[in-house]
mmCIF file of C-alpha atoms and ligand atoms in Angstrom:
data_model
loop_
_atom_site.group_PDB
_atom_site.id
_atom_site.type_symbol
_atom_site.label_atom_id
_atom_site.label_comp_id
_atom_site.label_asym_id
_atom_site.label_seq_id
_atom_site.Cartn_x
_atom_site.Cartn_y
_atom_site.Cartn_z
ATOM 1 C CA UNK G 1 -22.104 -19.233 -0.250
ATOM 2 C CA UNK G 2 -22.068 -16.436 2.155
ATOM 3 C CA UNK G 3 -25.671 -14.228 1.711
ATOM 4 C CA UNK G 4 -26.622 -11.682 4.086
ATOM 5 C CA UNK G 5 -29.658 -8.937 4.681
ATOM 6 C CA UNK G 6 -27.373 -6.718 2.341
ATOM 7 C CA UNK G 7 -27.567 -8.964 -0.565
ATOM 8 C CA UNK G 8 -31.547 -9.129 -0.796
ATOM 9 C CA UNK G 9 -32.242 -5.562 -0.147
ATOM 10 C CA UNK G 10 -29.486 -4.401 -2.880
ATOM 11 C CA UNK G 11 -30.037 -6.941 -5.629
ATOM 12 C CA UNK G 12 -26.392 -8.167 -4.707
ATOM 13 C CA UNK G 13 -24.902 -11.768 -5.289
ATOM 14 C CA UNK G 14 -21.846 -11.371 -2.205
ATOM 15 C CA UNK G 15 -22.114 -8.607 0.288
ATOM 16 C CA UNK G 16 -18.991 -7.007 -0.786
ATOM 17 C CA UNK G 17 -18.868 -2.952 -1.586
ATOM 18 C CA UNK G 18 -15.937 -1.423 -3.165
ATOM 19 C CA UNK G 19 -14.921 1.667 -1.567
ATOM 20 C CA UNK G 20 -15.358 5.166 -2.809
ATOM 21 C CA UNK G 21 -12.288 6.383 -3.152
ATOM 22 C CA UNK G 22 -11.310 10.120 -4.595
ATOM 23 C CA UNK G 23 -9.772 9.855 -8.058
ATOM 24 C CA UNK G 24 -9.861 6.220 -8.093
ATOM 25 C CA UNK G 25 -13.386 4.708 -8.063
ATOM 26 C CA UNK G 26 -14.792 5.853 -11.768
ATOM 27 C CA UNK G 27 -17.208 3.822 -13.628
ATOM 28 C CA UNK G 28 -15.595 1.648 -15.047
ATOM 29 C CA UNK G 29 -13.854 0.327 -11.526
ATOM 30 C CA UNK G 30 -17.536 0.186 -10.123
ATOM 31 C CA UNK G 31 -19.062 -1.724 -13.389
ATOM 32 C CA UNK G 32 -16.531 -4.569 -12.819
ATOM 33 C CA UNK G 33 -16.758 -5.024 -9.128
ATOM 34 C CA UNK G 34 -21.297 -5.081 -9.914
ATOM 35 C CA UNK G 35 -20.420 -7.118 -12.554
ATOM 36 C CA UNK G 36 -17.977 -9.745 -10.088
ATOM 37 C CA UNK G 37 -21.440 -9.925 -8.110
ATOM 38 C CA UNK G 38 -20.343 -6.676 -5.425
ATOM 39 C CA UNK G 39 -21.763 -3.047 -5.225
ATOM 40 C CA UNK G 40 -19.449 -0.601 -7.546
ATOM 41 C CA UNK G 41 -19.236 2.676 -5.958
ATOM 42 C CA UNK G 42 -18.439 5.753 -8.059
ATOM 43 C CA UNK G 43 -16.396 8.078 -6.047
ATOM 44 C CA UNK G 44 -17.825 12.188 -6.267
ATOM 45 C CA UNK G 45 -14.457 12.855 -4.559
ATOM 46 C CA UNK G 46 -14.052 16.953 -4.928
ATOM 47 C CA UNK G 47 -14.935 16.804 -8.521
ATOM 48 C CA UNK G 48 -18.192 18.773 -10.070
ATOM 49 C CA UNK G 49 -21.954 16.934 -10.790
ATOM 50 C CA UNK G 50 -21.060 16.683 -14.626
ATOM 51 C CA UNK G 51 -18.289 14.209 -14.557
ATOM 52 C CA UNK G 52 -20.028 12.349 -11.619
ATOM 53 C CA UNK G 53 -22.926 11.562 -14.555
ATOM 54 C CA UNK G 54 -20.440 10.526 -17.295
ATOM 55 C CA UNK G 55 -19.353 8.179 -14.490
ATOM 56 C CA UNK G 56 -22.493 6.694 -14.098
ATOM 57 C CA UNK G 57 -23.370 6.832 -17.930
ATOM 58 C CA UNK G 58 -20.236 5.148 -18.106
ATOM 59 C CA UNK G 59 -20.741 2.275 -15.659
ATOM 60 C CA UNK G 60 -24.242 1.910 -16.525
ATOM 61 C CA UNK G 61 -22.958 1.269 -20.134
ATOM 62 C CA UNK G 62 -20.936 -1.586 -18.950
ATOM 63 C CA UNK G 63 -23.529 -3.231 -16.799
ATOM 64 C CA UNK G 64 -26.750 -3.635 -15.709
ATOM 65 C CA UNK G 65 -26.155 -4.749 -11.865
ATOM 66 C CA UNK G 66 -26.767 -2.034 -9.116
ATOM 67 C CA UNK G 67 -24.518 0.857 -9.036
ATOM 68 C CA UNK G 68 -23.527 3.494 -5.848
ATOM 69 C CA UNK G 69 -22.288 6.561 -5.456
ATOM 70 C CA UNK G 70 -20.130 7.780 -2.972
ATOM 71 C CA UNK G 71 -20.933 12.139 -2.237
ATOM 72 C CA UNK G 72 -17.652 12.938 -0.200
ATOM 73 C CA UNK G 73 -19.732 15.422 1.974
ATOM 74 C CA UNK G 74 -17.006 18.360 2.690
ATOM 75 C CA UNK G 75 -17.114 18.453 -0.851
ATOM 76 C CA UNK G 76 -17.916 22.052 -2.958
ATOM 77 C CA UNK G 77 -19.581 20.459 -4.959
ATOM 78 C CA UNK G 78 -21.669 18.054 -2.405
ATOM 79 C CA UNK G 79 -24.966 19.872 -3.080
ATOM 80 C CA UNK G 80 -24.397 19.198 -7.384
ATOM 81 C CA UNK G 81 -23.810 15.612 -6.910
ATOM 82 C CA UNK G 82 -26.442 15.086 -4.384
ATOM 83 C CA UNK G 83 -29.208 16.177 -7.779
ATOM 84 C CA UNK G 84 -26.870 14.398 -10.496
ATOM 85 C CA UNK G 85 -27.675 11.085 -8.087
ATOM 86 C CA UNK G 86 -31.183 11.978 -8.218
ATOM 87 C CA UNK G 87 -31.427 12.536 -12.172
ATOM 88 C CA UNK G 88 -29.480 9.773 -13.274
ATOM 89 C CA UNK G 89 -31.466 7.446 -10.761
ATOM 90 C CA UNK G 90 -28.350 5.560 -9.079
ATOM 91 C CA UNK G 91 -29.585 3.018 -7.037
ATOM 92 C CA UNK G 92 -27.317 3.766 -4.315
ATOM 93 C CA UNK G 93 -26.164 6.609 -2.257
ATOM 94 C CA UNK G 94 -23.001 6.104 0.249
ATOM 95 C CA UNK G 95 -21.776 9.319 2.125
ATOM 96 C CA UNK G 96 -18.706 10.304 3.821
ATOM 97 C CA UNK G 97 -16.749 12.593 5.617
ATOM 98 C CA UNK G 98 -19.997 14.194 7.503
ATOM 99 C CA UNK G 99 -23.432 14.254 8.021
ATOM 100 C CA UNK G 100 -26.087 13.940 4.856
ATOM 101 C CA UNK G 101 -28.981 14.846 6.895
ATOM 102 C CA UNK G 102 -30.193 17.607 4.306
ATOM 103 C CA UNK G 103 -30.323 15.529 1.420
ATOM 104 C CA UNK G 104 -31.753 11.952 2.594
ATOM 105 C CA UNK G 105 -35.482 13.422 2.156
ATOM 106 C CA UNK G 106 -35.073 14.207 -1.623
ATOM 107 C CA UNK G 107 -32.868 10.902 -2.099
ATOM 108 C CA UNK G 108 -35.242 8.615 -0.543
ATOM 109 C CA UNK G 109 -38.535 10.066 -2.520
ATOM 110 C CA UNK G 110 -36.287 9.282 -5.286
ATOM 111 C CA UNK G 111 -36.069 5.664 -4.414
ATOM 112 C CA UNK G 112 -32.530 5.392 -3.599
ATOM 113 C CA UNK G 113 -31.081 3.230 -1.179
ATOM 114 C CA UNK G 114 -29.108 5.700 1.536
ATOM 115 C CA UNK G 115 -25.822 4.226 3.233
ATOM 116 C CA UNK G 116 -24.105 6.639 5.263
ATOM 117 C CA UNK G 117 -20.609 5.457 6.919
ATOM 118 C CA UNK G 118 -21.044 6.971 10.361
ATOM 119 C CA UNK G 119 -18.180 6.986 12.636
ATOM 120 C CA UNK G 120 -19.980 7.609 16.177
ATOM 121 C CA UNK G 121 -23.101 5.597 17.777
ATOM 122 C CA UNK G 122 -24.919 9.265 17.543
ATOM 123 C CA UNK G 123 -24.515 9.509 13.850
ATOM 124 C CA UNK G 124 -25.546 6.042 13.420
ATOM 125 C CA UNK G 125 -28.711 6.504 15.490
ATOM 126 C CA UNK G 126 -29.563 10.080 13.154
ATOM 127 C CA UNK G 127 -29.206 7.999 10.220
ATOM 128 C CA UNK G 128 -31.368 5.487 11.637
ATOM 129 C CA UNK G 129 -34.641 7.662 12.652
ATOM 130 C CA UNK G 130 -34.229 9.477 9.265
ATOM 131 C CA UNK G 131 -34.596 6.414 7.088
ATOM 132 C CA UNK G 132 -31.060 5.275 5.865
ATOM 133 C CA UNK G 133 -31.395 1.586 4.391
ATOM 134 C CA UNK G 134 -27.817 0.040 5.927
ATOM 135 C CA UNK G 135 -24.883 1.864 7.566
ATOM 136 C CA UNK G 136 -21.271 1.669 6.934
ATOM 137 C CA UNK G 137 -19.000 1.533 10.247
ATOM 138 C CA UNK G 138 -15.351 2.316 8.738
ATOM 139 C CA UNK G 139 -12.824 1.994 11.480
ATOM 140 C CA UNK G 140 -9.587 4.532 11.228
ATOM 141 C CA UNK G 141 -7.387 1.270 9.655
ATOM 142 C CA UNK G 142 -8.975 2.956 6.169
ATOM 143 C CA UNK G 143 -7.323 4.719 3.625
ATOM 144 C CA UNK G 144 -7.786 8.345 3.093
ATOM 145 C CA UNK G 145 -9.915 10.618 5.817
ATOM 146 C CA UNK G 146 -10.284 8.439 9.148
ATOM 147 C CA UNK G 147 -12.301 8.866 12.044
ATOM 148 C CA UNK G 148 -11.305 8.155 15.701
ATOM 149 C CA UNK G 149 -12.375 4.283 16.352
ATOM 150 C CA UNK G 150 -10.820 1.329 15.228
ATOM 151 C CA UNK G 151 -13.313 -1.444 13.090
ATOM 152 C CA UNK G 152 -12.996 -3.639 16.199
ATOM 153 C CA UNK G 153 -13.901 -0.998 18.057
ATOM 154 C CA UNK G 154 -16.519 0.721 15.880
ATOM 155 C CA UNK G 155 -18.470 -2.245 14.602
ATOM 156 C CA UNK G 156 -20.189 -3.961 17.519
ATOM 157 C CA UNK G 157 -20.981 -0.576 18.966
ATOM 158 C CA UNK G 158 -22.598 0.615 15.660
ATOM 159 C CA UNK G 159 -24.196 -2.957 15.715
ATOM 160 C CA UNK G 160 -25.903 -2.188 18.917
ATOM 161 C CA UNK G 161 -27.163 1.298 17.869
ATOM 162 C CA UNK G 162 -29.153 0.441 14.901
ATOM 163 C CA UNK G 163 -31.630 -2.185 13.603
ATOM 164 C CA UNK G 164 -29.989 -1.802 10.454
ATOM 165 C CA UNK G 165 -27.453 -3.884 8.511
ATOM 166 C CA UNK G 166 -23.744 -2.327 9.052
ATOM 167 C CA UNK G 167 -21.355 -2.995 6.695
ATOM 168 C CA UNK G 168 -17.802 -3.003 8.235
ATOM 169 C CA UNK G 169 -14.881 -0.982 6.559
ATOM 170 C CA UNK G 170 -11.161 -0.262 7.255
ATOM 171 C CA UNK G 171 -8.662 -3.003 7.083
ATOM 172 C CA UNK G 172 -10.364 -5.465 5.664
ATOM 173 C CA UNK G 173 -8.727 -6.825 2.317
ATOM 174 C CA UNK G 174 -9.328 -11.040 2.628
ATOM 175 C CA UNK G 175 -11.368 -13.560 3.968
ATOM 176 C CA UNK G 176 -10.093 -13.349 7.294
ATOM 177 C CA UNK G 177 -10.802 -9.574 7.644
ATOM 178 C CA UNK G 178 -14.528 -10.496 6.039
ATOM 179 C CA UNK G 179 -15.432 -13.136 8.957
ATOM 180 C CA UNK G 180 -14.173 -11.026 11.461
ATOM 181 C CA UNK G 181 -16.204 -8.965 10.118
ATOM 182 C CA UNK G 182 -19.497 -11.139 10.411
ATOM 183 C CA UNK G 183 -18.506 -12.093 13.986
ATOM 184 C CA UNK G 184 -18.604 -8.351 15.009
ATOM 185 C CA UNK G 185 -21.931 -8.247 13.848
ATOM 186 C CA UNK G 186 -21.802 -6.606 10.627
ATOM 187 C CA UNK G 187 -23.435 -8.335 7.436
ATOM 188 C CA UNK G 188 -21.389 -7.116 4.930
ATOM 189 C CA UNK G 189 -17.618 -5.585 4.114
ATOM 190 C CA UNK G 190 -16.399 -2.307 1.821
ATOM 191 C CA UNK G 191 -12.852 -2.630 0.494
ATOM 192 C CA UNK G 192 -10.953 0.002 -0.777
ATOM 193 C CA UNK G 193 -7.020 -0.580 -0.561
ATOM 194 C CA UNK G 194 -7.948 -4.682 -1.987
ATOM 195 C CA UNK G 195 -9.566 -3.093 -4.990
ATOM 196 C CA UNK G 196 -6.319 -0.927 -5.686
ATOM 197 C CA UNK G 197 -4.325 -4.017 -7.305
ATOM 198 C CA UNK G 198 -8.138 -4.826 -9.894
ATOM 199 C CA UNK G 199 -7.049 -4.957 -13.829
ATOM 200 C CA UNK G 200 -10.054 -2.592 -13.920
ATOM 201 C CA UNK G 201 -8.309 0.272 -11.921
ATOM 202 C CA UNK G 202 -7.008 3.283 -13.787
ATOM 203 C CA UNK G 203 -4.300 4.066 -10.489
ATOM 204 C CA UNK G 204 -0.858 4.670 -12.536
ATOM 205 C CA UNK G 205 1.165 1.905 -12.621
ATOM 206 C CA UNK G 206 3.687 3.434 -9.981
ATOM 207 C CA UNK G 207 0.688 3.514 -7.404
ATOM 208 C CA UNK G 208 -0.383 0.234 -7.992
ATOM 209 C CA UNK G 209 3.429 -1.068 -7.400
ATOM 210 C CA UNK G 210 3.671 1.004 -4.494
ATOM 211 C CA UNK G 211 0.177 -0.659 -2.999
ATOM 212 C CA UNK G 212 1.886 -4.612 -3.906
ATOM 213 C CA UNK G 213 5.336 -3.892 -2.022
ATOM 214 C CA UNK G 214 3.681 -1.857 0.768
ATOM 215 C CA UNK G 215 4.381 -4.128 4.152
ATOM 216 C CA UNK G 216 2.072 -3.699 7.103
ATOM 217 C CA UNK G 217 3.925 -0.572 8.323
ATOM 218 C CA UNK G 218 3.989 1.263 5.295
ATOM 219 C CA UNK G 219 0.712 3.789 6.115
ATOM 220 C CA UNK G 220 0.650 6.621 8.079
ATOM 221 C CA UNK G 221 -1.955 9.658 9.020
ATOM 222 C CA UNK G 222 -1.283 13.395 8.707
ATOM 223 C CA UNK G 223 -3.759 16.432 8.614
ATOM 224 C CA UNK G 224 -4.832 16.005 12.220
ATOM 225 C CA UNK G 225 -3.670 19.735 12.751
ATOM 226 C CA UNK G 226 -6.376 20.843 10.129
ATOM 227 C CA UNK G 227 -9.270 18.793 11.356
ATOM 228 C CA UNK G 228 -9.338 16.103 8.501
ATOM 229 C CA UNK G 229 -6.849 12.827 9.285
ATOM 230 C CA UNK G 230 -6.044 11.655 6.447
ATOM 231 C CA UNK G 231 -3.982 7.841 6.162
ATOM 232 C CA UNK G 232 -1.673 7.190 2.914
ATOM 233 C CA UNK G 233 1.454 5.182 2.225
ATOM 234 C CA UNK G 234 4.448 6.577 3.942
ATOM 235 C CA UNK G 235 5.976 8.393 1.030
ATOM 236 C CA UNK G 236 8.642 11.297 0.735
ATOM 237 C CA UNK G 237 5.098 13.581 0.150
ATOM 238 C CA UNK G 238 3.449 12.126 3.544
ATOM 239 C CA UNK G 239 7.018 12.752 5.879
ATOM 240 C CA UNK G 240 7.396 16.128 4.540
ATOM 241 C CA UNK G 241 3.553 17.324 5.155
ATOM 242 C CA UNK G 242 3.633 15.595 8.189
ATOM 243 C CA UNK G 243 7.205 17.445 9.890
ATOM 244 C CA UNK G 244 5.344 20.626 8.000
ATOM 245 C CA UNK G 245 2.201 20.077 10.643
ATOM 246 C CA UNK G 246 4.269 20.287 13.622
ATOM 247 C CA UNK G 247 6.588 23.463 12.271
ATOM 248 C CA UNK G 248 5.671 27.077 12.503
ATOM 249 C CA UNK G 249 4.018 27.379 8.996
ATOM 250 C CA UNK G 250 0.985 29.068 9.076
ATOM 251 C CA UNK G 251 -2.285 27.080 8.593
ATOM 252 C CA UNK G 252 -3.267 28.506 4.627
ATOM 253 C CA UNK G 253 0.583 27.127 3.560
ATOM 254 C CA UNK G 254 -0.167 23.837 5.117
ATOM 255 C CA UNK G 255 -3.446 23.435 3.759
ATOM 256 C CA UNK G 256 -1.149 24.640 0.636
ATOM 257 C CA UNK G 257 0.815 21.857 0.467
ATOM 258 C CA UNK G 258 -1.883 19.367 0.151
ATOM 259 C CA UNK G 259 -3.595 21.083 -2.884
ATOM 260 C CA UNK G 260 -3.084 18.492 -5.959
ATOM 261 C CA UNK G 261 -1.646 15.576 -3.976
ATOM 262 C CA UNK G 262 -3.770 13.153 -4.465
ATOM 263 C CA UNK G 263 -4.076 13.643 -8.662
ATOM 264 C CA UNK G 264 -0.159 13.587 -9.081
ATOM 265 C CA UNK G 265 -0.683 10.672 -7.353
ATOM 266 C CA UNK G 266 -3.185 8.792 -9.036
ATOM 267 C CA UNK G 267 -3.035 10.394 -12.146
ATOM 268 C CA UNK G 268 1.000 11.103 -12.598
ATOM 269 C CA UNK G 269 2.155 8.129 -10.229
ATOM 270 C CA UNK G 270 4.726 11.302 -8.771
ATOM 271 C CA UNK G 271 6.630 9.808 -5.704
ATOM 272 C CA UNK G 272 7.660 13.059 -4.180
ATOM 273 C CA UNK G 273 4.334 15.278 -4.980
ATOM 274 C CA UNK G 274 1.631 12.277 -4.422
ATOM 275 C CA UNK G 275 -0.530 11.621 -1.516
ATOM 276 C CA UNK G 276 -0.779 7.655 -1.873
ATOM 277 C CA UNK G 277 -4.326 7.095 0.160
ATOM 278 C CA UNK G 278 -4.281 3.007 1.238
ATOM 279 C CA UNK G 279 -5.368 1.366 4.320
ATOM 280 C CA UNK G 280 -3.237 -0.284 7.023
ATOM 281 C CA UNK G 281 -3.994 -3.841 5.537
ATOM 282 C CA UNK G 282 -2.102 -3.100 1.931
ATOM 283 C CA UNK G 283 0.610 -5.518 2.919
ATOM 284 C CA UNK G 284 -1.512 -8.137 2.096
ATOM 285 C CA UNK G 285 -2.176 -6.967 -1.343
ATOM 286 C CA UNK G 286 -0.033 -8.999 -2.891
ATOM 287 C CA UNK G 287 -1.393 -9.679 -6.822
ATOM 288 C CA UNK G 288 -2.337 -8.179 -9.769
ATOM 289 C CA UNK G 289 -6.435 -10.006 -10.303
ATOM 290 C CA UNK G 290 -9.954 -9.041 -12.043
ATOM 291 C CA UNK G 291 -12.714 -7.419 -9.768
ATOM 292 C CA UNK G 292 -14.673 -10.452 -10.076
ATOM 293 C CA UNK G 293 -11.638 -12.616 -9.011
ATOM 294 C CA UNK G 294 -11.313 -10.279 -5.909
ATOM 295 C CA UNK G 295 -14.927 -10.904 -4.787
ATOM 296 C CA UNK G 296 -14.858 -14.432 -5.316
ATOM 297 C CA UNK G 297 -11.345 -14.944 -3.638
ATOM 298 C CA UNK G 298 -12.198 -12.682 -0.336
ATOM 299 C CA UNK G 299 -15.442 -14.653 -0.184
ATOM 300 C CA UNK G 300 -14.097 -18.180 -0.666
ATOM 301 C CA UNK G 301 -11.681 -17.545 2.081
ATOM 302 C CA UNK G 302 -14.506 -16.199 4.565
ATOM 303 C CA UNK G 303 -16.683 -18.722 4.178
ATOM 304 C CA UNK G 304 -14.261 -21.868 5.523
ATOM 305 C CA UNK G 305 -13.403 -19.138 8.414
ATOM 306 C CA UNK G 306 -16.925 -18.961 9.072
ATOM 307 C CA UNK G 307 -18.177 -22.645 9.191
ATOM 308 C CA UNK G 308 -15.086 -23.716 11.093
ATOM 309 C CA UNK G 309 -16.170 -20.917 14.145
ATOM 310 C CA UNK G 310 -18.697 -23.409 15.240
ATOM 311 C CA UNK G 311 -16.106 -26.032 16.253
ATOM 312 C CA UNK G 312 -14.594 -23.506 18.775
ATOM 313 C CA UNK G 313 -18.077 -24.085 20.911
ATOM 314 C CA UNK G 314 -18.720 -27.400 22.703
HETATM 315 O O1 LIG T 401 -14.736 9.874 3.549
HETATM 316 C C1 LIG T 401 -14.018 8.940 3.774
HETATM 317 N N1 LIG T 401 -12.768 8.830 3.272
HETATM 318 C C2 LIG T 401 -12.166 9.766 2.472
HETATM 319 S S1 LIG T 401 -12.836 11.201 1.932
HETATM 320 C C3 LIG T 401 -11.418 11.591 1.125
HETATM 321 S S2 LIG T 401 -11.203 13.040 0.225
HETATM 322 C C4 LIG T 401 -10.814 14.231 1.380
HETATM 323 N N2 LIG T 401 -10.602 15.437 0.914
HETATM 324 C C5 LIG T 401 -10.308 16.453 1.745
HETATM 325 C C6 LIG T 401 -10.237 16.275 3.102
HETATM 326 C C7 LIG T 401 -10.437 15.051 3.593
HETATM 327 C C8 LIG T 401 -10.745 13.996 2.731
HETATM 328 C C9 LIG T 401 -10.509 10.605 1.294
HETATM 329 N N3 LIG T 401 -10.949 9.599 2.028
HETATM 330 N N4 LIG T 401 -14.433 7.904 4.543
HETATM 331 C C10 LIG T 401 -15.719 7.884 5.149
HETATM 332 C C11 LIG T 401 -15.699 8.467 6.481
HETATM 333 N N5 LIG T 401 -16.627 9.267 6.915
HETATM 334 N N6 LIG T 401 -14.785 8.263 7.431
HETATM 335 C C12 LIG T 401 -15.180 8.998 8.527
HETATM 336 C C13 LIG T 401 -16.358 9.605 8.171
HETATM 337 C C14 LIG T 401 -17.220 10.455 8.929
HETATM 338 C C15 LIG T 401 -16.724 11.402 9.807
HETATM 339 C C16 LIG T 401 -17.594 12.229 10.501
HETATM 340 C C17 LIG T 401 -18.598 10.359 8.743
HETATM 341 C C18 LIG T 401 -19.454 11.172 9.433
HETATM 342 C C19 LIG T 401 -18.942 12.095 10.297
HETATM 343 O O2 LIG T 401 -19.841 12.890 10.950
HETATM 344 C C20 LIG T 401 -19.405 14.111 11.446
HETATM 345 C C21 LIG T 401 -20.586 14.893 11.892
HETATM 346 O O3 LIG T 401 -20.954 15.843 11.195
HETATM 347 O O4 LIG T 401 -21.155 14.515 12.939
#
């Protein structure tokens, strides 16, 4: 049974988060994983403050465990979300893609529990000083918009900044990744690119066979010229944007050819239109399984890693 600092403060059973990830993470995705004994986090994405409530009204319908929600902060909508959280009481706030430092006041007085993923040591110390309950350290092995460090990299130094749990994220997707986690100094691990191949979620079939046959080369990043890496399965839709950054099209056509990528992916499964978002360790998603089943398999395999790292001591 592997229980960390995460677990009491959140009201968890197994310090596992699923990832918020755009388009993917709805409520009914985040009711399964609370209900497997994890944190379900609904994904704000780009979409408006209204369907982020039905999201929650939705999960909170299906269970009664802790919920999150993830406010991707370069969002238009960022500011909407960050009062729909408030109103519908989440219990959980997780942030991304920038700094939250305007909101954390009005979250906090509301009595939810702020998690920021911060990808620098300064971030993490902000976050710190104004009040943020945990932090999430995602290294650039992640799906979707990627900072600079790796996990290995990111994780002990984030460790070292703060006096607060860190949850580890980016290629992690079994037990193996989890206790590595652990011995880096986190207390916890957010999955994304695992959660992909869950019963419970809605990715079109096409994306979810994509995610089972993808090997460990199979991911690559592209945006860099605009300012916002972004890592997805090497598709006909990644090579083309990618030979399109380093060509003489203007920066408004580029940021063109993104627009709707990630819907006809998730939503129409399109091979040649659809940005595929997945992390670097989708070659070992290799099954079809339940939330629940995810949690419990991940965790079973940590927990022999774990016990057996005392025998490398004398
Ligand atoms: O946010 C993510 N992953 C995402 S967001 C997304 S949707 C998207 N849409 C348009 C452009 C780009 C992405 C798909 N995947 N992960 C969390 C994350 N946050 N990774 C890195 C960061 C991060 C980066 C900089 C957090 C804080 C930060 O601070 C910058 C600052 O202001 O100092």
């Amino acid at each position: 049974m592997i229980k960390s600092a995460i677990c009491e403060m959140l009201g968890i059973e197994y310090p596992v988060f699923q990832g918020g990830m755009a388009w993917i993470s709805d409520g009914k995705l985040a009711a399964a994983v609370s209900n497997g004994g994890g944190l379900g986090i609904i994904a704000a994405g780009n979409a408006p403050g209204e369907y982020v409530r039905e999201q929650v009204r939705i999960a909170k319908g299906l269970t009664d465990k802790p919920i999150g929600v993830n406010i991707m902060l370069l969002s238009p909508f960022a500011d909407e979300v960050a009062k729909v959280v408030v109103e519908e009481k989440v219990n959980v706030v997780t942030t991304g893609a920038g700094n939250p430092s305007k909101y954390i006041k009005e979250w906090l007085d509301a009595g939810i529990k702020v998690i920021p993923v911060v990808a620098s040591t300064a971030m993490a110390k902000l976050m710190t000083r104004l009040g943020a309950c945990a932090l999430i350290a995602e290294g650039g092995e992640s799906g979707g918009h990627v900072g600079e460090l790796t996990t290995m990299v990111l994780v002990p130094q984030i460790c070292d900044a703060t006096t607060l749990p860190v949850i580890a994220a980016g290629g992690i997707g079994n037990g193996r990744g989890m206790a590595a986690a652990f011995m880096l100094g986190a207390c916890g691990v957010q999955m994304g690119t695992r959660f992909l191949s869950a019963y419970e979620c809605s990715i079109h079939p096409s994306y979810k066979e994509k995610i089972l046959k993808a090997n460990d080369l199979c991911t690559m990043v592209t945006g860099k010229r605009l300012g916002h890496p972004v890592r997805s399965l090497r598709t006909p839709f990644a090579r083309d944007y990618f030979k399109a950054e380093y060509s003489d099209i203007s920066d408004e056509d580029l940021e063109n050819l993104g627009v709707g990528a990630l819907r006809a992916a998730v939503v129409d499964g399109d091979n040649e239109k659809g940005c595929f978002l997945a992390g670097q360790i989708a070659a070992v998603v290799n099954k079809e399984q339940s939330a629940a089943e995810i949690i419990k398999e991940v965790v079973s395999e940590a927990e022999p890693i774990l016990k057996a790292a005392k025998e490398l001591v004398e």
